[in-house]
Short mmCIF file of C-alpha atoms in Angstrom, two decimals:
data_model
loop_
_atom_site.label_atom_id
_atom_site.label_comp_id
_atom_site.label_asym_id
_atom_site.label_seq_id
_atom_site.Cartn_x
_atom_site.Cartn_y
_atom_site.Cartn_z
CA MET A 1 0.00 0.00 0.00
CA LEU A 2 1.06 3.60 -0.68
CA GLN A 3 0.38 6.66 1.44
CA ILE A 4 -0.63 10.29 1.13
CA GLY A 5 -0.56 11.79 4.60
CA PRO A 6 -2.15 9.26 6.97
CA LEU A 7 -4.29 7.72 4.21
CA GLU A 8 -3.28 4.32 2.84
CA LEU A 9 -4.02 3.88 -0.86
CA ASP A 10 -3.71 1.14 -3.42
CA GLN A 11 -1.73 1.81 -6.59
CA ALA A 12 -4.72 3.01 -8.66
CA GLN A 13 -6.00 5.27 -5.89
CA PHE A 14 -2.54 6.77 -5.40
CA GLN A 15 -2.07 7.47 -9.12
CA ALA A 16 -5.48 9.11 -9.35
CA ALA A 17 -4.95 11.22 -6.21
CA SER A 18 -1.46 12.41 -7.17
CA CYS A 19 -2.00 13.17 -10.87
CA LYS A 20 -1.11 16.47 -12.49
CA GLY A 21 -3.77 18.75 -13.92
CA ARG A 22 -7.47 18.10 -14.46
CA ALA A 23 -8.83 14.63 -13.92
CA LEU A 24 -11.97 12.51 -13.84
CA VAL A 25 -11.89 9.48 -11.53
CA ILE A 26 -14.40 6.67 -12.03
CA ALA A 27 -14.90 4.95 -8.68
CA GLY A 28 -17.45 2.13 -8.53
CA PRO A 29 -19.16 0.81 -5.38
CA GLY A 30 -16.59 0.11 -2.67
CA ALA A 31 -13.64 1.27 -4.80
CA GLY A 32 -12.56 4.07 -2.46
CA LYS A 33 -14.26 7.19 -3.88
CA SER A 34 -14.18 9.29 -0.70
CA ARG A 35 -10.70 8.08 0.25
CA THR A 36 -9.33 9.13 -3.14
CA LEU A 37 -11.12 12.48 -3.01
CA LEU A 38 -9.69 13.23 0.44
CA ALA A 39 -6.25 11.99 -0.62
CA ARG A 40 -6.38 14.47 -3.51
CA ALA A 41 -6.97 17.31 -1.05
CA LEU A 42 -4.02 16.14 1.11
CA TYR A 43 -1.80 15.79 -1.98
CA LEU A 44 -2.54 19.36 -3.06
CA LEU A 45 -1.83 20.67 0.44
CA ASP A 46 1.45 18.71 0.57
CA SER A 47 2.32 20.15 -2.84
CA GLY A 48 2.11 23.68 -1.47
CA VAL A 49 -1.36 24.71 -2.68
CA PRO A 50 -2.77 27.21 -0.14
CA PRO A 51 -5.84 25.80 1.70
CA GLU A 52 -7.95 28.77 0.60
CA ASN A 53 -7.42 27.74 -3.04
CA ILE A 54 -8.93 24.27 -2.55
CA PHE A 55 -12.70 23.83 -2.74
CA LEU A 56 -14.39 20.47 -2.15
CA LEU A 57 -17.95 20.53 -3.48
CA THR A 58 -20.75 18.04 -2.97
CA PHE A 59 -24.54 17.93 -3.19
CA THR A 60 -25.91 17.78 0.35
CA VAL A 61 -25.19 19.42 3.68
CA LYS A 62 -24.97 15.95 5.23
CA THR A 63 -22.18 14.82 2.88
CA ALA A 64 -20.35 18.16 3.16
CA ARG A 65 -20.40 17.83 6.95
CA GLU A 66 -19.12 14.25 6.83
CA LEU A 67 -16.27 15.16 4.45
CA LYS A 68 -15.27 18.16 6.56
CA GLU A 69 -15.18 15.97 9.69
CA ARG A 70 -12.97 13.45 7.91
CA ILE A 71 -10.55 16.18 6.83
CA LYS A 72 -10.38 17.39 10.44
CA SER A 73 -9.67 13.84 11.63
CA LEU A 74 -6.72 13.70 9.20
CA LYS A 75 -5.21 16.75 10.95
CA ALA A 76 -5.10 18.63 7.64
CA PRO A 77 -5.35 22.41 7.23
CA GLU A 78 -8.95 23.56 6.81
CA ILE A 79 -10.14 23.79 3.21
CA LYS A 80 -13.49 25.02 1.90
CA VAL A 81 -16.00 22.15 2.01
CA ASP A 82 -19.48 23.10 0.87
CA THR A 83 -22.44 22.27 -1.31
CA PHE A 84 -22.60 23.71 -4.83
CA HIS A 85 -25.47 25.95 -3.83
CA GLY A 86 -23.75 27.03 -0.62
CA LEU A 87 -20.74 28.22 -2.64
CA ALA A 88 -23.07 29.89 -5.17
CA PHE A 89 -24.68 31.82 -2.33
CA ASP A 90 -21.24 32.95 -1.08
CA LEU A 91 -20.36 34.21 -4.56
CA CYS A 92 -23.66 36.09 -4.85
CA ARG A 93 -22.95 37.80 -1.53
CA LEU A 94 -19.49 38.81 -2.78
CA GLN A 95 -21.24 40.37 -5.79
CA GLY A 96 -23.46 42.41 -3.47
CA LYS A 97 -26.58 40.34 -4.15
CA SER A 98 -28.92 39.23 -1.35
CA PRO A 99 -30.82 36.12 -2.48
CA ARG A 100 -34.20 35.38 -0.91
CA LEU A 101 -34.71 31.67 -1.56
CA LEU A 102 -38.19 30.27 -2.17
CA ASN A 103 -39.29 27.23 -0.23
CA GLN A 104 -41.12 24.42 -2.08
CA LYS A 105 -44.61 25.66 -1.20
CA GLU A 106 -43.82 29.19 -2.37
CA GLN A 107 -42.27 27.87 -5.57
CA GLU A 108 -45.32 25.75 -6.33
CA SER A 109 -47.69 28.61 -5.49
CA LEU A 110 -45.85 30.96 -7.87
CA PHE A 111 -45.99 28.42 -10.70
CA LYS A 112 -49.68 27.69 -10.06
CA GLU A 113 -50.42 31.38 -10.43
CA ILE A 114 -48.79 31.31 -13.89
CA LEU A 115 -50.89 28.27 -14.85
CA ARG A 116 -54.04 29.93 -13.49
CA ARG A 117 -53.50 33.05 -15.60
CA ARG A 118 -53.18 30.89 -18.69
CA GLY A 119 -56.24 28.78 -17.91
CA LYS A 120 -54.17 25.64 -17.38
CA PRO A 121 -55.10 22.87 -14.92
CA LEU A 122 -53.38 23.21 -11.54
CA ARG A 123 -53.22 19.51 -10.75
CA GLY A 124 -49.71 18.15 -11.12
CA ALA A 125 -48.17 21.66 -11.08
CA ARG A 126 -45.22 20.56 -8.96
CA LYS A 127 -44.39 17.63 -11.26
CA LEU A 128 -44.73 19.80 -14.37
CA LEU A 129 -42.36 22.44 -12.98
CA GLU A 130 -39.80 19.76 -12.03
CA THR A 131 -39.86 18.29 -15.55
CA LEU A 132 -39.43 21.75 -17.11
CA LEU A 133 -36.53 22.54 -14.78
CA ALA A 134 -35.00 19.16 -15.70
CA GLY A 135 -34.93 20.15 -19.39
CA GLN A 136 -38.25 19.04 -20.89
CA ARG A 137 -39.30 20.99 -23.99
CA ASP A 138 -41.19 24.15 -23.09
CA ASP A 139 -43.25 24.96 -26.17
CA GLU A 140 -45.67 27.15 -24.20
CA GLY A 141 -43.03 29.28 -22.49
CA LEU A 142 -44.10 28.29 -18.98
CA LEU A 143 -40.56 28.12 -17.65
CA SER A 144 -39.60 31.51 -19.05
CA ALA A 145 -42.78 32.98 -17.49
CA TYR A 146 -41.81 31.41 -14.16
CA GLU A 147 -38.27 32.83 -14.37
CA LYS A 148 -39.63 36.27 -15.25
CA ALA A 149 -41.95 36.12 -12.21
CA LEU A 150 -38.97 35.29 -9.99
CA GLU A 151 -37.10 38.37 -11.20
CA GLU A 152 -40.12 40.66 -10.86
CA GLU A 153 -40.79 39.47 -7.30
CA GLY A 154 -37.11 39.51 -6.30
CA LEU A 155 -37.21 35.79 -5.53
CA TRP A 156 -34.68 33.04 -6.13
CA ASP A 157 -34.73 29.28 -6.65
CA PHE A 158 -31.79 26.87 -6.99
CA ARG A 159 -31.56 27.50 -10.73
CA ARG A 160 -31.42 31.29 -10.43
CA LEU A 161 -28.92 31.05 -7.56
CA LEU A 162 -26.45 29.14 -9.76
CA LYS A 163 -27.07 31.36 -12.78
CA GLU A 164 -26.56 34.64 -10.91
CA ALA A 165 -23.47 33.34 -9.09
CA GLY A 166 -21.84 32.45 -12.40
CA LYS A 167 -22.57 35.77 -14.16
CA GLU A 168 -19.79 37.81 -12.55
CA ASN A 169 -18.05 35.05 -10.61
CA PRO A 170 -15.45 36.75 -8.36
CA LEU A 171 -13.30 33.59 -8.63
CA GLN A 172 -13.48 33.25 -12.41
CA GLU A 173 -9.87 34.27 -13.02
CA LYS A 174 -8.39 32.75 -9.89
CA LYS A 175 -6.28 29.58 -10.07
CA ILE A 176 -8.21 27.31 -7.72
CA HIS A 177 -8.67 23.57 -7.37
CA LEU A 178 -12.30 22.41 -7.53
CA LEU A 179 -12.77 18.89 -6.18
CA VAL A 180 -16.22 17.66 -7.25
CA ASP A 181 -17.94 14.74 -5.53
CA GLU A 182 -20.46 12.46 -7.34
CA PHE A 183 -19.88 13.98 -10.79
CA GLN A 184 -22.54 11.73 -12.35
CA ASP A 185 -25.24 13.76 -10.56
CA LEU A 186 -24.32 17.06 -12.24
CA ASN A 187 -26.96 18.65 -14.45
CA SER A 188 -26.61 21.38 -17.07
CA GLU A 189 -27.15 24.24 -14.57
CA LEU A 190 -24.41 22.95 -12.26
CA LEU A 191 -22.03 22.43 -15.17
CA SER A 192 -22.69 25.97 -16.41
CA PHE A 193 -21.88 27.19 -12.91
CA LEU A 194 -18.61 25.23 -12.93
CA ARG A 195 -17.68 26.71 -16.33
CA SER A 196 -17.70 30.15 -14.74
CA PHE A 197 -14.51 29.15 -12.87
CA LYS A 198 -12.43 29.77 -15.98
CA ARG A 199 -9.00 28.97 -14.56
CA ALA A 200 -9.98 26.20 -12.17
CA CYS A 201 -8.25 22.84 -12.07
CA PHE A 202 -11.18 20.41 -11.94
CA TYR A 203 -11.03 17.05 -10.21
CA PHE A 204 -14.20 14.97 -10.66
CA VAL A 205 -14.86 11.76 -8.70
CA GLY A 206 -17.93 9.55 -9.09
CA ASP A 207 -19.53 6.59 -10.82
CA PRO A 208 -21.53 7.07 -14.05
CA ALA A 209 -22.98 3.56 -13.58
CA GLN A 210 -24.86 4.99 -10.57
CA ALA A 211 -26.40 7.99 -12.36
CA ILE A 212 -30.06 7.76 -11.29
CA TYR A 213 -31.25 11.37 -11.08
CA GLY A 214 -32.45 12.00 -14.62
CA PHE A 215 -35.61 13.58 -13.20
CA ARG A 216 -33.35 16.40 -11.95
CA GLY A 217 -31.75 16.78 -15.36
CA ALA A 218 -28.59 14.88 -14.33
CA ARG A 219 -27.12 12.73 -17.11
CA PRO A 220 -23.55 11.36 -17.22
CA GLU A 221 -23.40 12.23 -20.94
CA LEU A 222 -23.34 15.91 -19.92
CA VAL A 223 -20.12 15.38 -17.94
CA LYS A 224 -18.59 13.45 -20.84
CA ASP A 225 -19.37 16.38 -23.15
CA PHE A 226 -17.93 18.80 -20.58
CA ILE A 227 -14.54 17.08 -20.27
CA GLU A 228 -14.30 16.52 -24.03
CA ALA A 229 -14.93 20.23 -24.63
CA GLU A 230 -12.27 21.15 -22.06
CA GLY A 231 -9.90 18.74 -23.79
CA ASP A 232 -7.22 18.30 -21.11
CA PHE A 233 -8.72 15.81 -18.65
CA SER A 234 -6.97 12.61 -17.60
CA ILE A 235 -9.37 9.73 -16.87
CA PHE A 236 -8.65 7.23 -14.10
CA PHE A 237 -10.51 4.06 -13.13
CA LEU A 238 -10.33 2.50 -9.66
CA PRO A 239 -10.47 -1.23 -10.47
CA ARG A 240 -10.98 -2.89 -7.07
CA SER A 241 -14.07 -3.04 -4.86
CA TYR A 242 -13.28 -3.55 -1.19
CA ARG A 243 -16.92 -3.84 -0.14
CA VAL A 244 -18.97 -5.79 -2.68
CA PRO A 245 -18.15 -9.54 -2.90
CA GLY A 246 -17.25 -11.39 -6.09
CA ARG A 247 -20.51 -13.17 -6.88
CA ILE A 248 -22.54 -9.98 -6.50
CA LEU A 249 -20.04 -7.94 -8.56
CA SER A 250 -20.01 -10.45 -11.42
CA LEU A 251 -23.80 -10.16 -11.75
CA ALA A 252 -23.65 -6.38 -11.31
CA ALA A 253 -21.36 -6.28 -14.36
CA THR A 254 -24.33 -7.41 -16.49
CA LEU A 255 -26.14 -4.20 -15.44
CA LEU A 256 -23.35 -1.71 -16.19
CA GLU A 257 -24.69 1.24 -18.18
CA SER A 258 -22.40 4.20 -18.80
CA PRO A 259 -21.28 6.59 -21.57
CA PHE A 260 -17.71 5.95 -20.39
CA GLU A 261 -15.91 2.67 -21.01
CA ILE A 262 -15.87 0.96 -17.62
CA PRO A 263 -14.30 -2.48 -17.15
CA PRO A 264 -15.93 -4.72 -14.52
CA LEU A 265 -14.69 -4.21 -10.97
CA GLU A 266 -12.43 -6.77 -9.33
CA ALA A 267 -13.67 -8.04 -5.98
CA VAL A 268 -11.32 -8.11 -3.01
CA LYS A 269 -13.82 -10.26 -1.09
CA GLU A 270 -14.94 -13.63 -2.41
CA GLY A 271 -18.42 -15.11 -2.14
CA GLY A 272 -21.69 -13.29 -1.74
CA GLU A 273 -25.21 -14.72 -2.10
CA VAL A 274 -27.62 -13.80 -4.89
CA GLU A 275 -31.06 -15.31 -5.40
CA VAL A 276 -34.34 -14.43 -7.13
CA SER A 277 -37.61 -15.90 -5.80
CA SER A 278 -41.18 -15.84 -7.06
CA PHE A 279 -44.37 -15.60 -4.99
CA ARG A 280 -48.02 -15.85 -5.87
CA ASP A 281 -49.07 -12.33 -4.77
CA PRO A 282 -47.76 -9.30 -2.86
CA GLU A 283 -49.00 -10.56 0.51
CA LYS A 284 -47.16 -13.86 0.14
CA GLU A 285 -44.11 -12.02 -1.12
CA ALA A 286 -44.15 -9.76 1.93
CA ARG A 287 -44.53 -12.69 4.31
CA GLY A 288 -41.75 -14.54 2.49
CA ILE A 289 -39.38 -11.58 2.82
CA ALA A 290 -40.28 -11.22 6.52
CA SER A 291 -39.62 -14.92 7.07
CA GLN A 292 -36.18 -14.70 5.44
CA ILE A 293 -35.30 -11.60 7.45
CA GLU A 294 -36.39 -13.38 10.61
CA ASP A 295 -33.98 -16.20 9.76
CA LEU A 296 -31.13 -13.73 9.33
CA LEU A 297 -31.94 -12.19 12.70
CA GLY A 298 -32.32 -15.54 14.44
CA GLY A 299 -36.09 -16.01 14.37
CA LEU A 300 -37.77 -17.44 17.45
CA GLN A 301 -34.62 -19.32 18.43
CA MET A 302 -31.94 -16.64 18.53
CA GLU A 303 -29.19 -19.20 18.98
CA SER A 304 -30.13 -20.86 15.67
CA SER A 305 -29.38 -17.76 13.59
CA ARG A 306 -27.02 -18.48 10.73
CA ARG A 307 -26.04 -14.82 10.42
CA GLY A 308 -26.82 -13.04 13.62
CA LEU A 309 -27.47 -9.79 11.76
CA ALA A 310 -28.87 -6.72 13.46
CA PRO A 311 -32.08 -5.25 11.99
CA SER A 312 -30.17 -2.11 10.93
CA GLN A 313 -27.88 -4.26 8.74
CA ILE A 314 -30.79 -5.23 6.51
CA ALA A 315 -32.70 -3.19 3.92
CA VAL A 316 -35.78 -3.84 1.81
CA ALA A 317 -35.71 -1.80 -1.40
CA ALA A 318 -38.33 -1.17 -4.08
CA ARG A 319 -38.60 0.82 -7.29
CA LEU A 320 -41.78 2.46 -5.97
CA ARG A 321 -42.60 3.25 -2.33
CA ARG A 322 -46.08 1.76 -2.72
CA LEU A 323 -44.55 -1.73 -2.95
CA LEU A 324 -43.13 -1.47 0.57
CA GLY A 325 -46.50 -1.31 2.38
CA PRO A 326 -47.17 -5.08 2.59
CA VAL A 327 -43.56 -5.73 3.68
CA ARG A 328 -43.88 -3.14 6.44
CA GLU A 329 -47.00 -4.87 7.79
CA ALA A 330 -45.48 -8.37 7.54
CA LEU A 331 -42.39 -7.30 9.47
CA LYS A 332 -44.43 -5.58 12.15
CA GLU A 333 -46.60 -8.69 12.54
CA ARG A 334 -43.47 -10.64 13.40
CA GLY A 335 -42.29 -8.01 15.84
CA ILE A 336 -39.33 -7.00 13.68
CA PRO A 337 -38.48 -3.29 14.05
CA VAL A 338 -38.62 -1.24 10.85
CA GLU A 339 -37.33 2.17 9.93
CA GLU A 340 -38.21 4.46 7.06
CA PRO A 341 -36.30 7.59 6.04
CA ALA A 342 -37.39 10.52 8.16
CA PRO A 343 -37.13 14.19 7.27
CA PHE A 344 -35.47 16.58 9.66
CA PRO A 345 -37.67 16.66 12.81
CA GLU A 346 -40.50 19.14 12.22
CA GLU A 347 -40.47 20.44 15.80
CA VAL A 348 -36.74 21.27 15.46
CA ALA A 349 -37.30 23.00 12.11
CA GLU A 350 -40.10 25.10 13.61
CA LYS A 351 -37.95 26.15 16.57
CA VAL A 352 -35.09 27.15 14.24
CA GLN A 353 -37.51 29.14 12.08
CA ARG A 354 -38.97 30.99 15.11
CA ALA A 355 -35.47 31.81 16.38
CA LEU A 356 -34.51 33.15 12.95
CA LEU A 357 -37.46 35.53 12.97
CA GLU A 358 -36.78 36.80 16.49
CA ALA A 359 -32.96 36.91 16.63
CA LYS A 360 -30.93 40.04 15.85
CA ASP A 361 -27.61 38.30 15.21
CA LEU A 362 -25.92 34.89 15.33
CA LEU A 363 -25.20 35.13 19.05
CA SER A 364 -28.82 35.80 20.05
CA PHE A 365 -29.89 33.10 17.57
CA LYS A 366 -27.65 30.51 19.22
CA ASN A 367 -28.89 31.49 22.67
CA ALA A 368 -32.50 31.05 21.53
CA LEU A 369 -31.86 27.55 20.15
CA GLY A 370 -30.28 25.94 23.21
CA LYS A 371 -27.63 23.22 23.42
CA GLU A 372 -29.80 20.31 22.27
CA ILE A 373 -30.43 21.83 18.84
CA LEU A 374 -26.99 23.44 18.57
CA ASN A 375 -25.41 20.01 19.00
CA LEU A 376 -27.32 18.52 16.05
CA PRO A 377 -24.65 17.81 13.39
CA GLU A 378 -26.47 19.62 10.58
CA VAL A 379 -27.19 22.76 12.62
CA SER A 380 -23.63 22.83 14.00
CA PHE A 381 -22.13 22.52 10.50
CA LEU A 382 -24.35 25.26 9.04
CA LEU A 383 -23.42 27.62 11.87
CA GLU A 384 -19.73 26.91 11.30
CA THR A 385 -20.02 27.81 7.61
CA SER A 386 -22.24 30.90 8.05
CA LEU A 387 -20.86 34.44 8.27
CA ASP A 388 -23.99 36.01 9.77
CA LEU A 389 -27.67 35.39 10.48
CA SER A 390 -28.74 36.10 6.89
CA ASP A 391 -26.11 33.62 5.65
CA PHE A 392 -27.39 30.94 8.02
CA SER A 393 -31.00 31.60 7.01
CA VAL A 394 -30.31 30.91 3.33
CA ARG A 395 -28.15 27.85 4.07
CA TRP A 396 -30.88 26.53 6.37
CA ASN A 397 -33.46 26.89 3.59
CA LEU A 398 -31.11 25.13 1.18
CA PHE A 399 -30.73 22.30 3.68
CA LYS A 400 -34.51 21.94 4.14
CA LEU A 401 -35.03 21.82 0.38
CA GLN A 402 -32.63 18.87 0.06
CA GLN A 403 -34.17 15.42 0.34
CA THR A 404 -31.49 13.94 2.58
CA ILE A 405 -31.90 10.36 3.82
CA ASN A 406 -31.71 10.30 7.59
CA LEU A 407 -31.60 6.80 9.11
CA ARG A 408 -31.18 6.33 12.84
CA LYS A 409 -30.37 2.62 12.32
CA THR A 410 -33.05 1.35 14.66
CA GLY A 411 -34.63 -1.29 12.43
CA VAL A 412 -34.85 -2.92 9.01
CA ALA A 413 -34.67 -0.05 6.51
CA LEU A 414 -37.56 0.26 4.02
CA LEU A 415 -36.32 2.38 1.11
CA THR A 416 -36.89 3.19 -2.51
CA ILE A 417 -33.89 2.33 -4.69
CA HIS A 418 -33.15 6.04 -5.03
CA GLU A 419 -32.95 6.32 -1.25
CA THR A 420 -30.45 3.45 -0.97
CA LYS A 421 -27.80 5.29 -3.01
CA GLY A 422 -24.70 5.90 -0.93
CA LEU A 423 -25.80 3.44 1.75
CA GLU A 424 -24.68 -0.14 2.39
CA PHE A 425 -26.17 -3.12 4.18
CA LYS A 426 -25.15 -6.70 4.92
CA ALA A 427 -28.35 -7.95 3.28
CA VAL A 428 -30.59 -6.28 0.69
CA PHE A 429 -34.03 -7.56 -0.34
CA LEU A 430 -35.49 -6.13 -3.55
CA THR A 431 -39.27 -6.43 -3.77
CA GLY A 432 -41.05 -6.09 -7.10
CA ALA A 433 -38.22 -7.36 -9.32
CA GLU A 434 -40.63 -8.05 -12.13
CA LYS A 435 -41.38 -7.11 -15.68
CA ARG A 436 -42.79 -3.59 -16.12
CA LEU A 437 -41.72 -2.59 -12.59
CA LEU A 438 -37.97 -2.73 -13.17
CA PRO A 439 -37.39 -1.34 -15.73
CA LEU A 440 -40.41 0.78 -14.84
CA GLU A 441 -42.70 0.68 -17.86
CA ILE A 442 -46.10 1.42 -16.32
CA PHE A 443 -45.28 5.12 -16.75
CA GLU A 444 -44.27 6.69 -20.05
CA ASP A 445 -41.46 9.03 -19.03
CA THR A 446 -38.82 6.59 -17.78
CA ASP A 447 -35.36 6.08 -19.26
CA PRO A 448 -34.41 2.41 -19.91
CA GLN A 449 -30.70 3.13 -19.34
CA GLU A 450 -31.38 4.80 -16.02
CA GLU A 451 -33.66 1.93 -14.97
CA LYS A 452 -30.75 -0.44 -15.56
CA ARG A 453 -28.53 1.75 -13.42
CA LEU A 454 -31.16 1.66 -10.66
CA ALA A 455 -30.94 -2.13 -10.63
CA TYR A 456 -27.14 -1.82 -10.45
CA VAL A 457 -27.42 0.51 -7.45
CA ALA A 458 -29.82 -1.83 -5.64
CA LEU A 459 -27.58 -4.85 -6.19
CA THR A 460 -24.34 -3.17 -5.13
CA ARG A 461 -25.74 -1.93 -1.80
CA ALA A 462 -25.35 -5.53 -0.54
CA GLU A 463 -22.16 -6.52 1.28
CA GLU A 464 -23.09 -10.19 1.66
CA ILE A 465 -26.62 -11.11 0.53
CA PHE A 466 -28.88 -9.89 -2.28
CA ARG A 467 -32.32 -11.43 -2.69
CA ALA A 468 -34.86 -10.22 -5.21
CA SER A 469 -38.46 -11.34 -5.56
CA PHE A 470 -41.40 -10.91 -7.91
CA CYS A 471 -45.10 -11.81 -7.94
CA GLN A 472 -47.05 -13.97 -10.35
CA LYS A 473 -50.14 -11.83 -9.70
CA ARG A 474 -49.91 -8.11 -9.04
CA SER A 475 -51.97 -5.06 -10.00
CA LEU A 476 -50.71 -1.53 -9.64
CA PHE A 477 -52.34 1.79 -10.56
CA GLY A 478 -55.18 -0.13 -12.17
CA GLN A 479 -52.82 -2.15 -14.37
CA LYS A 480 -52.44 -5.91 -14.23
CA LEU A 481 -48.76 -6.84 -14.43
CA PRO A 482 -47.55 -9.87 -16.44
CA GLY A 483 -46.21 -11.76 -13.41
CA LYS A 484 -42.81 -12.47 -14.95
CA ILE A 485 -39.30 -11.85 -13.72
CA SER A 486 -37.63 -8.58 -14.71
CA PRO A 487 -35.49 -9.03 -17.84
CA LEU A 488 -32.66 -7.41 -15.87
CA PHE A 489 -32.56 -10.40 -13.50
CA ILE A 490 -33.41 -13.17 -15.97
CA ASN A 491 -29.94 -14.76 -15.66
CA PHE A 492 -29.66 -14.47 -11.89
CA PRO A 493 -29.75 -17.64 -9.72
CA ARG A 494 -33.41 -18.55 -9.38
CA LYS A 495 -35.57 -20.14 -6.73
CA GLU A 496 -39.05 -20.65 -8.14
CA SER A 497 -41.01 -20.14 -4.96
CA LEU A 498 -40.55 -19.96 -1.24
CA ARG A 499 -42.86 -21.32 1.41
CA THR A 500 -43.58 -18.80 4.10
CA LYS A 501 -43.31 -19.72 7.73
CA PRO A 502 -46.37 -19.53 9.99
CA ARG A 503 -46.63 -16.37 12.00
CA PRO A 504 -44.55 -16.50 15.21
CA ARG A 505 -46.45 -16.77 18.46
CA GLN A 506 -44.44 -14.24 20.38
CA LYS A 507 -45.52 -10.64 20.11
CA ARG A 508 -42.14 -9.04 19.54
CA LEU A 509 -38.70 -10.19 18.54
CA PHE A 510 -36.91 -7.11 19.91
#
């Protein structure tokens, strides 16, 4: 192993972290993405780059906080770690602009007013606005009307924040290093923002095979076009997965979908279990999944457990949240604790909002919140990165607008596939692995390539066990499904059906 600072790296990670000039690093599941990104920051610092010239950008406050904590633990000089929109806000402030960011309800209300004036139906306004912002054709000029309304009212959304920050970017001529996390999730607005840093040395790290946010306008082809237009990017591939075992990786290779040429990952760990099962209907499927989970936990006889897994080491994933309902009930019937992603506690958000309205400055704001809220990681991080009360207010609104997955790890996680991204579990159960559900074909506006990447993400969340299941009889949204296995899993090891255990007599397992 090689080293940069206290970080140990394999040969490929070291080469990628210590390269000269601009680079794009493709890091698959378990290949050391964050380690390589942090090693790059340490390498630049060791090479004499001033800390204030290094910016590490990511998508969520949660990830920014985690990366900043890791840099602190490495005893490195403090560099700028922020979200893209947090940095955009800083740049707007330097330009003398004072953004007032819309919340989701205000944004939807503004767009509904535009629809109302034009005699358009208001139902589905939120979805329509999201598709327009993601790049759908706008033949009726609804998006331009919405943007004009923002300007007239002196209001800002994410899109305007990035656009205004890039117009007269105070850092456009400065030689800085921009380290970009999860490059596959960049959309055209974010890439336009990055282009405004004209002399920046870009360093992109991510995995185009895990690009699953097309509904936000994010497509890995956009990044490919970006680096080809720039013309001086080196491309690195981290070839070894330290987390996902061999059998799971070999099947994941059949689901690789990327505009970049990506060879299959090599597994450091051998083994792994993969199995696809069929059930008669959703209720039997749910009971079958619950029975298998009970076995992994130990069932009624804890000493007979083959695995001895904790509930928090297991996840049940689905393409659509609606599919998780029967599983939730089946697990609860057996006394198995479950957990679903929770937003930031509403009572905390309300207290922060009240304090913001009443406080005169950051000091009085902190006094109004009290230690319990101040010690929350997200609040603490936002206060650290805020210059004044107005700064915190905007960053707080940005944080609330982000759909961050917050798991307390108290039970079996019930998640959509989108929500599993970035997480890992010893065992993953995928419910609804059937034709027309994955790839999702019951709706018209889905991308077959992205659906394949969703299956890849679900599979590679598993560190030891991946079990998928489908139903021979299922109806959804008034449509009768064909009851056949998803074509994406047709060559996976198959178990035709599983008998479900009778319900346990005891009331609770934990």
